[in-house]
XYZ file of C-alpha atoms in Angstrom:
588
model
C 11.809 52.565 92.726
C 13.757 53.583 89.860
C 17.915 53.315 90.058
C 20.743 55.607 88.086
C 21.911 53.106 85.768
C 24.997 54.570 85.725
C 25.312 53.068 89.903
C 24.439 49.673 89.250
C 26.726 47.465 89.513
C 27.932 45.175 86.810
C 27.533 42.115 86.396
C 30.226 40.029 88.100
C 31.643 37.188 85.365
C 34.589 34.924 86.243
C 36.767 34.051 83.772
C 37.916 30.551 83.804
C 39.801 30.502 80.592
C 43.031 31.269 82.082
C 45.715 29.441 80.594
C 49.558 29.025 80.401
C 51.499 32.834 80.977
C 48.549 33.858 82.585
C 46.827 34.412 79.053
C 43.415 33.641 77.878
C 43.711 29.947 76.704
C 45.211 29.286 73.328
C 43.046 27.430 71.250
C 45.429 26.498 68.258
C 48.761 26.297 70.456
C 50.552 29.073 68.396
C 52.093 30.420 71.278
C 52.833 27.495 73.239
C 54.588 25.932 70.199
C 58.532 26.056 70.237
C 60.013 27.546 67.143
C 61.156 24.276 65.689
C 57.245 23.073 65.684
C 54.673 23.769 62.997
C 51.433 25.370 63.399
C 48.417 25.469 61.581
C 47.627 28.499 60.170
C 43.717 28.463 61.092
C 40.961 31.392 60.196
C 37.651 29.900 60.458
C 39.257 26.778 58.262
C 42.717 26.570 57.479
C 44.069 29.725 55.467
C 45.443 28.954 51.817
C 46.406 30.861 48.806
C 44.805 34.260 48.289
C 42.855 34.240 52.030
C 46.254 33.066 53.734
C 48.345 35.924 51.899
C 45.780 38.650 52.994
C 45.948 37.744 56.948
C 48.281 39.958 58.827
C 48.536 37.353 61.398
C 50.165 34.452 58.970
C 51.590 36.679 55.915
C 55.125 35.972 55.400
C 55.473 37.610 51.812
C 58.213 36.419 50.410
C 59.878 34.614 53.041
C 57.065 31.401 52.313
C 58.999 28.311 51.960
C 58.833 26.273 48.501
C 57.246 23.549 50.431
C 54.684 26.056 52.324
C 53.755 27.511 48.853
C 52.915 23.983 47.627
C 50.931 22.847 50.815
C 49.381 26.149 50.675
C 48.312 26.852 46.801
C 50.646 30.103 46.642
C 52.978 28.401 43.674
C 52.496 31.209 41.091
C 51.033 33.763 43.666
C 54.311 35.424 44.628
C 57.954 36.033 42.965
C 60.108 32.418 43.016
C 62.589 33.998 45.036
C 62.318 33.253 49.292
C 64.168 35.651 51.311
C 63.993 35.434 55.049
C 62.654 37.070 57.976
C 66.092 39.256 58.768
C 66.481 40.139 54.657
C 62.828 41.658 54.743
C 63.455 43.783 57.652
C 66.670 45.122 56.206
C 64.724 45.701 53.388
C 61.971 47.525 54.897
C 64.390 49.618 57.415
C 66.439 51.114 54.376
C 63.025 52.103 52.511
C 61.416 53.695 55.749
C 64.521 55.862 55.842
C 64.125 57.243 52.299
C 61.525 58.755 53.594
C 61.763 62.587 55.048
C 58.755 62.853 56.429
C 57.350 61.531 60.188
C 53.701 60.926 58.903
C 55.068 58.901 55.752
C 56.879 57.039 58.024
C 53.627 56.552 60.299
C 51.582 55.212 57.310
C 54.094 52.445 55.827
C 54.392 50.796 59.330
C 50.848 51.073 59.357
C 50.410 49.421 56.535
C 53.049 46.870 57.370
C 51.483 46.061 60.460
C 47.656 45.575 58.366
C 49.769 43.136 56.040
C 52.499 41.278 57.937
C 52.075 41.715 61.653
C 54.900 39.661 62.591
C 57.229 41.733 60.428
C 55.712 44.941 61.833
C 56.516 43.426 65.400
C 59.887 42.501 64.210
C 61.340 46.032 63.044
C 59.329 47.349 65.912
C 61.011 45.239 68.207
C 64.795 45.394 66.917
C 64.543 49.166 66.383
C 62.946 50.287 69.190
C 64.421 53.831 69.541
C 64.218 54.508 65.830
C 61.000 53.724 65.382
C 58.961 54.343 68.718
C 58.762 58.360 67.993
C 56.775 57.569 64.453
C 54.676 55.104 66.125
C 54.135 56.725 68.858
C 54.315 60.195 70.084
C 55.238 62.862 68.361
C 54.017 61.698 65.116
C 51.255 59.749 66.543
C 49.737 63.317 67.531
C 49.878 64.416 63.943
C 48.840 61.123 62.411
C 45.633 61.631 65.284
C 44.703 65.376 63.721
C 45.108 63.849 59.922
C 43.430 60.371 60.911
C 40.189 61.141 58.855
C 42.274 61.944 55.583
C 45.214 59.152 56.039
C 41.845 57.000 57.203
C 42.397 53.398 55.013
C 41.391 50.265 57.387
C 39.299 50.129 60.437
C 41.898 49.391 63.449
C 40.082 48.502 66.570
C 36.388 49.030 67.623
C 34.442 52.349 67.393
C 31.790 52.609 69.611
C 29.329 55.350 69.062
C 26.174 56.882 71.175
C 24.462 55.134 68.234
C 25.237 51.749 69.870
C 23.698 53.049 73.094
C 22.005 49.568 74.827
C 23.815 47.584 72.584
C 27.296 47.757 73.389
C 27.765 44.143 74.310
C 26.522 43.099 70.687
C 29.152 45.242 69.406
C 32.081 43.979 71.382
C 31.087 40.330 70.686
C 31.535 41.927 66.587
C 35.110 41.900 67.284
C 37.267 38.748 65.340
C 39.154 37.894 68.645
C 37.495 36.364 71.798
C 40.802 36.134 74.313
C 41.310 40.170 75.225
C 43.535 40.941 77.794
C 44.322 44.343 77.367
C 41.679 46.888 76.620
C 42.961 50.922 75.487
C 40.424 53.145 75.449
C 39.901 56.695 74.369
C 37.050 59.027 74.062
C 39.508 61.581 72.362
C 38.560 64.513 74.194
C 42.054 65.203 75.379
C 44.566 64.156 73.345
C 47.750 64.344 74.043
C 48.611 68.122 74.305
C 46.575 68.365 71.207
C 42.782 68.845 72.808
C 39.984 67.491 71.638
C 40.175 65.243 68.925
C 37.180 62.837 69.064
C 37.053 59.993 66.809
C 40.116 60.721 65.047
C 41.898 59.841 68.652
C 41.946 56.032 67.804
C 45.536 56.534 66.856
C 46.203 56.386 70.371
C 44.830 53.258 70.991
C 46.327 51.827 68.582
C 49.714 52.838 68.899
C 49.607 52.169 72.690
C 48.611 48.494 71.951
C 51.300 48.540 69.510
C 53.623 48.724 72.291
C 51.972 46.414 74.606
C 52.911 43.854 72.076
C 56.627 44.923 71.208
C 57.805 46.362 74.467
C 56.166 44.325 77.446
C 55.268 40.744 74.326
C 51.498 40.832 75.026
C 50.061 38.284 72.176
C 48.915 40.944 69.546
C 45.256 39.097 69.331
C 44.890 39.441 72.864
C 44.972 43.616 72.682
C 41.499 45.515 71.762
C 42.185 49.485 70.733
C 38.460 51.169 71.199
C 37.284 54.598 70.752
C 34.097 55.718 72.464
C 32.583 58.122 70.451
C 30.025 60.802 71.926
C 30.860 63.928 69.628
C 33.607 66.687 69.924
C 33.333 70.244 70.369
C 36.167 70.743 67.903
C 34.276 73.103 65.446
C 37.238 72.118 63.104
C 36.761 68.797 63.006
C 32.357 69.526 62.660
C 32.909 71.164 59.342
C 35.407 68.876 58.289
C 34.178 66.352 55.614
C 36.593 64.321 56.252
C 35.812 63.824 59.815
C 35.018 60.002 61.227
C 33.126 60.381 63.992
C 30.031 61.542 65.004
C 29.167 65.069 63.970
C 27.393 66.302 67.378
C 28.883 68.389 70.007
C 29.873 65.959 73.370
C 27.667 64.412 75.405
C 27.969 64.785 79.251
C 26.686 64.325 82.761
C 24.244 61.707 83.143
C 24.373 60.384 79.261
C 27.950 60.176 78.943
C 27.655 58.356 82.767
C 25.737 55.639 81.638
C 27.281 55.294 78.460
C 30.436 54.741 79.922
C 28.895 52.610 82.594
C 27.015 50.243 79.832
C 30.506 49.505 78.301
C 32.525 48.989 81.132
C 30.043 46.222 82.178
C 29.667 45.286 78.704
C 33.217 44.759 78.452
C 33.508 42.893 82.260
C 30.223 40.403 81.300
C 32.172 39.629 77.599
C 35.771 39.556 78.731
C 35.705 38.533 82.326
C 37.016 39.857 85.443
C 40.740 39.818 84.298
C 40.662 42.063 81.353
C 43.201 45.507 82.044
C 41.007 48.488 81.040
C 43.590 51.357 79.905
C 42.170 54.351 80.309
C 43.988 56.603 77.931
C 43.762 60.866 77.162
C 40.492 61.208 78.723
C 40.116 64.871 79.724
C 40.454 65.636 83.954
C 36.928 65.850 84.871
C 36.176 62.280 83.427
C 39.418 60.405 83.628
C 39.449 60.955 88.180
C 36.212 59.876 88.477
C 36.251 57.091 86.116
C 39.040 55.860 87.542
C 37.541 56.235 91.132
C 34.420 54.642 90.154
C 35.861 51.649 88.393
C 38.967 51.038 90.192
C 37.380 48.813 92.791
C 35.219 46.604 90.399
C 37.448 46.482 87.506
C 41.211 45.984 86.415
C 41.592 49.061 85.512
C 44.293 51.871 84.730
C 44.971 55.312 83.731
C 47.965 56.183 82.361
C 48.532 59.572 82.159
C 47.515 59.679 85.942
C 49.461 56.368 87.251
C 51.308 55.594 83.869
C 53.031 59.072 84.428
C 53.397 58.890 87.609
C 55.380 55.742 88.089
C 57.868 56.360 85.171
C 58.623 59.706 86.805
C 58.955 58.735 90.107
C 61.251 56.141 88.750
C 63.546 59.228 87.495
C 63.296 60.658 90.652
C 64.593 57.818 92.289
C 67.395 56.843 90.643
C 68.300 60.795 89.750
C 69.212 60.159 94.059
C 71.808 58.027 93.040
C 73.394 61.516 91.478
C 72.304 63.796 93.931
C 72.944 61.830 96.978
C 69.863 62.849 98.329
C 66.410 60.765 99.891
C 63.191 62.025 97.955
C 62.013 63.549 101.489
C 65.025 66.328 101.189
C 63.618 67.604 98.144
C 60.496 70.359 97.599
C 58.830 69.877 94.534
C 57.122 72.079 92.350
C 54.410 71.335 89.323
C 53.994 73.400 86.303
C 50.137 71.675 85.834
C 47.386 70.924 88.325
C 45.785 68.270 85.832
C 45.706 64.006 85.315
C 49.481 64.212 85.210
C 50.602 66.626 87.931
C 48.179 65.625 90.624
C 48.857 61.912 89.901
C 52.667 62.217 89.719
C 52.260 64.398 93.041
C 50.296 61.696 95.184
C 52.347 58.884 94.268
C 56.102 60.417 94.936
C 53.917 61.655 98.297
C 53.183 58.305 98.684
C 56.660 57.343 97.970
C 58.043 59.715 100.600
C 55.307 58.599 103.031
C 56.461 54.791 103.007
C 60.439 55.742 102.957
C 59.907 58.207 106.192
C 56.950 56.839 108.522
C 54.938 59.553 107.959
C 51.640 60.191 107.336
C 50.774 60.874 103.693
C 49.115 64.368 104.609
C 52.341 65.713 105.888
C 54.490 64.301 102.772
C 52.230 66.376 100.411
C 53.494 69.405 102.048
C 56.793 69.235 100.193
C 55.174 69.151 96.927
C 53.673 72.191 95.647
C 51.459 72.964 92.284
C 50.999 76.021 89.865
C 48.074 75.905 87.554
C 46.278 78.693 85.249
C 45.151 80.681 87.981
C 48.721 80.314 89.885
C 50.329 78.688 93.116
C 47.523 76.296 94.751
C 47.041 77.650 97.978
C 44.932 77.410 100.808
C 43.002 80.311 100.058
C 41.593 79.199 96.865
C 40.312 76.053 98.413
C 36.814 76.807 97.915
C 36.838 77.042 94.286
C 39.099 74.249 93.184
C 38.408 71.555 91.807
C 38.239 68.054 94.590
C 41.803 66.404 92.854
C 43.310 69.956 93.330
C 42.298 70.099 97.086
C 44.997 68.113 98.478
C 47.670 70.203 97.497
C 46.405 73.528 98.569
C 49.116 74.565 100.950
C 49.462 77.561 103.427
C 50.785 80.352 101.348
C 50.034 83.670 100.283
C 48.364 83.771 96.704
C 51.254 83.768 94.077
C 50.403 84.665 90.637
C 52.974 82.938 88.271
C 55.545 80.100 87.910
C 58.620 82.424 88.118
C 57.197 83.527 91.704
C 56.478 80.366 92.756
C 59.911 79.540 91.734
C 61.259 82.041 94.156
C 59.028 81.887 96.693
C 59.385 78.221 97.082
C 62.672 77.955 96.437
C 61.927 73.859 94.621
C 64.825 71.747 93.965
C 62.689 69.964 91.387
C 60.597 71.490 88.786
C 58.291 69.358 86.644
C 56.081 70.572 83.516
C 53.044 68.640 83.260
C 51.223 71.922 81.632
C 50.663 70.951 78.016
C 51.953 75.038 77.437
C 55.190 75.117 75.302
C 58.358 77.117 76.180
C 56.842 78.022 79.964
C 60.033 77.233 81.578
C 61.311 80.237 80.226
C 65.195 81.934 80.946
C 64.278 83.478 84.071
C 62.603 80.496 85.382
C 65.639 77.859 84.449
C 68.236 80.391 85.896
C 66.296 80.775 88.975
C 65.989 76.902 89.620
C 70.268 76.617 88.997
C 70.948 79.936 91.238
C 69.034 77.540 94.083
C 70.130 74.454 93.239
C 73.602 73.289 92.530
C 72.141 70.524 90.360
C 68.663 71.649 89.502
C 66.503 68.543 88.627
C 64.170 69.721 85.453
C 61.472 67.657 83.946
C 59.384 68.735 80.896
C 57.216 66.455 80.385
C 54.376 67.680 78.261
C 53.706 66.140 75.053
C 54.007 66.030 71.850
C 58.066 68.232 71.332
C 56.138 71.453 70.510
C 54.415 71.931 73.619
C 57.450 70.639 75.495
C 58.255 73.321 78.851
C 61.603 73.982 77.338
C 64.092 72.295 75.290
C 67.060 70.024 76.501
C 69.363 72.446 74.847
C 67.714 75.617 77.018
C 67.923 73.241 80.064
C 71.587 72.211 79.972
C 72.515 76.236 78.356
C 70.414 78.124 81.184
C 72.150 75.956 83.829
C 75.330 75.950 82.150
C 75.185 72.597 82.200
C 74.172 71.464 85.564
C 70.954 70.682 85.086
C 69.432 66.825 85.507
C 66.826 67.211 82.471
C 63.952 64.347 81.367
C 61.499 65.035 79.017
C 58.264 63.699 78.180
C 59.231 63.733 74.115
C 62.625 62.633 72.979
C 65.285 65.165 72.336
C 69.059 65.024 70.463
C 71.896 64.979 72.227
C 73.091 68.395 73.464
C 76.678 69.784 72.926
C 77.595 72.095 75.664
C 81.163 73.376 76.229
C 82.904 70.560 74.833
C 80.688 68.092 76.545
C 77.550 66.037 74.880
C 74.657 65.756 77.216
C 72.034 62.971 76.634
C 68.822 64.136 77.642
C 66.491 61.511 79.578
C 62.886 60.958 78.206
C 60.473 60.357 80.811
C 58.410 57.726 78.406
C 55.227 55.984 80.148
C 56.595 53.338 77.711
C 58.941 52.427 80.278
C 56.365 51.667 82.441
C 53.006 50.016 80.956
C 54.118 47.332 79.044
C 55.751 45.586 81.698
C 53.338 46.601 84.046
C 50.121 45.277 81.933
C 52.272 42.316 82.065
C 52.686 41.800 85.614
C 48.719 41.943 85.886
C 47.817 39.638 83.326
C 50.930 36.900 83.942
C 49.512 36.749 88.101
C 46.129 36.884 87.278
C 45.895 40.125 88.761
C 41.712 41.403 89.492
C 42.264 45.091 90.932
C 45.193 47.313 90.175
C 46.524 49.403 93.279
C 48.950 52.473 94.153
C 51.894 49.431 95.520
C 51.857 47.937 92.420
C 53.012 51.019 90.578
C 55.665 51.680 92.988
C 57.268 48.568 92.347
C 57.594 49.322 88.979
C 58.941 52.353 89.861
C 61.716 51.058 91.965
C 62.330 48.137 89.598
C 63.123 50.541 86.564
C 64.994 52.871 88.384
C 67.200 49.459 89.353
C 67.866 49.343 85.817
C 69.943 52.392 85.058
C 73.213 51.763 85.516
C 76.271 53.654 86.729
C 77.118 54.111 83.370
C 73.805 55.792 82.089
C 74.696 58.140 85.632
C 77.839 59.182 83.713
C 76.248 60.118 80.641
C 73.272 62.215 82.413
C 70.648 59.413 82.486
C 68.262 59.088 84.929
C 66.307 56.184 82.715
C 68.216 52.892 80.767
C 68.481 52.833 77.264
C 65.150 52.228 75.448
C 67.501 49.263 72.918
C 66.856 46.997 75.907
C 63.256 47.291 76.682
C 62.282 44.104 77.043
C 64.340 43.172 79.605
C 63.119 46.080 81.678
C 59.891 45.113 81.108
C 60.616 41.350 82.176
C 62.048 42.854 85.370
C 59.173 45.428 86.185
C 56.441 42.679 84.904
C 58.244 40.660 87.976
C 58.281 43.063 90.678
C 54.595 43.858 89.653
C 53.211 40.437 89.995
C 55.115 39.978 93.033
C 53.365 42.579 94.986
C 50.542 41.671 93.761
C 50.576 37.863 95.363
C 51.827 40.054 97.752
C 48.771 41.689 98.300
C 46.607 38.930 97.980
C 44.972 39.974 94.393
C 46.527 37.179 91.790
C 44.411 34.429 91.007
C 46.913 32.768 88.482
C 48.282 30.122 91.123
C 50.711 28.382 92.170
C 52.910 31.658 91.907
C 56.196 30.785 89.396
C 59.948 30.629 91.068
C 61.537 32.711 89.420
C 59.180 35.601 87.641
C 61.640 37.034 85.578
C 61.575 33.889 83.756
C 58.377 33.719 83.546
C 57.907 36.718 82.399
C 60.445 36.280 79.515
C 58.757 33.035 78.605
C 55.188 34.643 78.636
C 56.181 37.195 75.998
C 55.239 37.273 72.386
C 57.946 36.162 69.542
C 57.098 38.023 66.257
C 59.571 35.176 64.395
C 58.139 33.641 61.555
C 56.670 30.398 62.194
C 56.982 27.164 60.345
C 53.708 25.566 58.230
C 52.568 22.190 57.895
């Protein structure tokens, strides 16, 4: 009797290498080591000269020490002078802001980070809001489209249909054998930029790049990967600069089983503790992927949950300002896709546990407009199953600005991917309703943004509450600067990937992103209310993260899912003390 392949199960693998901060064990004691201790700067023997200037993971440039030079044969190898750590970032900040433009800024902290990771973590780290919109979006989008010409090192693993029944040799390829984080891509939705196949590994890697500086997972513990089974981009086909596989996408049962081969590839290699980021896989694939796995695997999506938690976190501290409960509000949803739907189920969810009721009634208050128009009961029959739920009574409505009056929403959220579809007409509608109309754009990268901060705060003569999904400048209106909000799922995963991995965590659930919710919106305080916020300044990241990375491991010993025991004290602490340090360390 023959099976599906793609319905077997995998192979269930325990991981007993679990060590200290909930981390795979570490061999060499790098991390464990207090500043003031040396380490031994090991590759497959101990790194010297040439070899130990041309590792990422021990370069210091010039900021060796005489007596490291002379243990290590670099005497002659670099310039006599030693600079430190804090001179070399100075250094490195003033020439990244000769340049004028994004993608040259991309590159040179790409190149920084294939040369001297713990610098690259360092200016990452201590200029956070400077430099997160070059490494990540909007110029990762553009740096995504270009990847094949600004192509120079191999970052991360590329699996192919070529490796089909072989994926598990090709993960055991990869350098690094402790992986706790996993981001994967098959590039078919990128951003708001479509399908970009191969060249989506930007993603990845940028995302991972975060997991390190904002929420201080151990850089050698993250794995970018980009599953490669074509793109229908006809662009990127005649391109001969193209990367990936020149072959339109396969689907259905292939692209099934591929995926199901390297998800159990990836469990039987890395154990059952590994966090599988799903990232920019397009709707039909990323529900049912994350449906399939979600009960076998540690596994995560964020532009359905990742989304969904940072904005429900704006949502519930933007109640501090409106001295409202979520349950007084009607929503409406610009986008029926990953986003919408999953920002939609968890605030019902939200509303659900704050009220009593049942979740089927709390969906009523939230209504959706996609391509076609208002999701209604009527067109129930040809939706698609994650659309279903939120097909309401209604006559048929036929665009946003009728929905708008029609529905008559207090809160209006663009998860379309469409630029400028919040037009006039629809923002002036929303503050003729609404004393202080509650606006989200959230679509990504700034060109496809719903509409501007400036439009938001000028159409609502400054009333509005506005968060975006890309940042935005401050906004002068009538004498008064408005500081728009930017609903960034960087908020949100690094400190919850930490959560998971510090407890031990096996299976990722819906309460576990609502506590990171709640415990970001604690964070804004009464003076980010003043100035417009409804999130806290991105200059103290880490912190957040240590706090949401707490309330995330707490629910889930909670619920019963942590295997790293006994639990810690105090989890803030621990969090703080699990987290990376991109200082320089000291040779022996």
């Amino acid at each position: 009797m023959g099976s599906n392949p793609a319905e077997l199960p995998c192979e269930d693998v325990a991981d007993n290498r679990s060590g200290v901060g909930g981390g795979i064990s570490d061999v060499y004691g790098e991390d464990l080591a207090t500043l003031d201790q040396l380490v031994t700067p090991w590759v497959t023997s101990v790194a010297s000269g040439y070899s130990l200037m041309r590792d990422p993971r021990y370069n210091k440039g010039l900021a060796f020490t005489d007596k490291e030079r002379d243990a290590h044969y670099l005497t002659g190898l670099l310039p006599p002078v030693v600079i430190s750590q804090e001179v070399q970032e100075r250094k490195l900040m003033h020439n990244l802001r000769q340049y004028t433009v994004p993608l040259q800024r991309y590159t040179a902290l790409m190149d920084l980070q294939e040369r001297n990771e713990r610098l690259f973590y360092k200016l990452l780290i201590d200029n956070v809001e400077e430099l997160l919109p070059v490494v990540y979006t909007p110029t990762v989008g553009e740096a995504c489209q270009k990847y094949g010409s600004i192509f120079r090192k191999p970052q991360g693993l590329y699996i192919s249909l070529k490796e089909k029944g072989k994926i598990l040799e090709v993960l055991k390829n990869w350098p690094q054998r402790g992986i706790q984080v996993i981001v994967v891509t098959d590039g078919e939705r990128i951003l708001g930029l479509g399908d970009l196949g191969c060249q989506g590994m930007g993603i990845p890697v940028g995302k991972l790049s975060l997991y390190t500086a904002l929420g201080g997972i151990r850089p050698s513990a993250c794995l970018p990967i980009t599953i490669d089974v074509g793109t229908n981009n006809k662009k990127l086909l005649d391109d001969e600069f193209y990367i990936g596989l020149k072959q339109r996408r396969a689907t259905g049962q292939e692209y099934a089983e591929f995926l199901h081969e390297f998800m159990c590839a990836v469990k039987q290699n890395y154990g059952e503790k590994v966090l599988v980021q799903f990232e920019d896989f397009a709707n039909h694939n990323a529900f049912d992927l994350l449906s399939k796995y979600s009960n076998t695997h540690l596994v995560f999506n964020d532009d359905i949950q990742g989304t969904a938690s940072v904005v429900l976190a704006g949502l519930i501290a933007a109640q501090k300002v409106l001295g409202k409960s979520l349950s007084d509000h009607t929503f409406l949803f610009l986008g029926a896709g990953e986003a919408g739907t999953g920002i939609a189920e968890l605030i019902a969810l939200k509303i659900s546990k704050e009220t009593g009721a049942p979740i089927d009634e709390t969906r009523k208050k939230i209504w959706l407009v996609d391509s076609k128009g208002l999701i209604v009961s009527s067109r129930k029959e040809s939706l698609q199953h994650f659309k279903q739920p939120w097909a309401h009574e209604h006559e048929p409505v036929k665009d946003l600005i009728g929905a708008v009056n029609a529905i008559k929403p207090t809160v209006l959220i663009g998860t379309s991917g469409v630029g400028q579809t919040f037009t006039q007409e629809v923002v002036e509608a929303m503050a003729t309703n609404n004393e202080k109309p509650l606006i989200l754009a959230l679509s990504n990268p700034t060109s496809q943004a719903e509409c501007t901060a400036e439009q938001a705060y000028t159409w609502t003569k400054g009333r509005a509450i506005f968060g975006s999904g890309s940042p935005f400048d401050p906004v002068e209106y009538e004498g008064k600067t408005y500081l728009p909000g930017q609903a960034n799922n960087c908020y949100i995963f690094p400190g919850l990937g930490l959560g998971l991995i510090m407890s031990g965590a096996i299976r990722v659930r819906d309460d576990m992103l609502l506590a990171a919710s709640e415990a970001l919106a604690a964070q804004v305080s009464e003076e980010n209310f003043a100035n417009g916020l409804i999130y806290p300044p991105f200059s103290n990241i880490r912190a957040i993260s240590a706090n949401i990375a707490a309330s995330v491991a707490a629910k889930t010993y909670d619920l019963g899912l942590a295997s790293n025991l006994p639990r810690a004290d105090d989890l803030v602490k621990f969090a703080e003390s699990c987290m990376y340090s991109p200082v320089y360390r000291n040779y022996r």
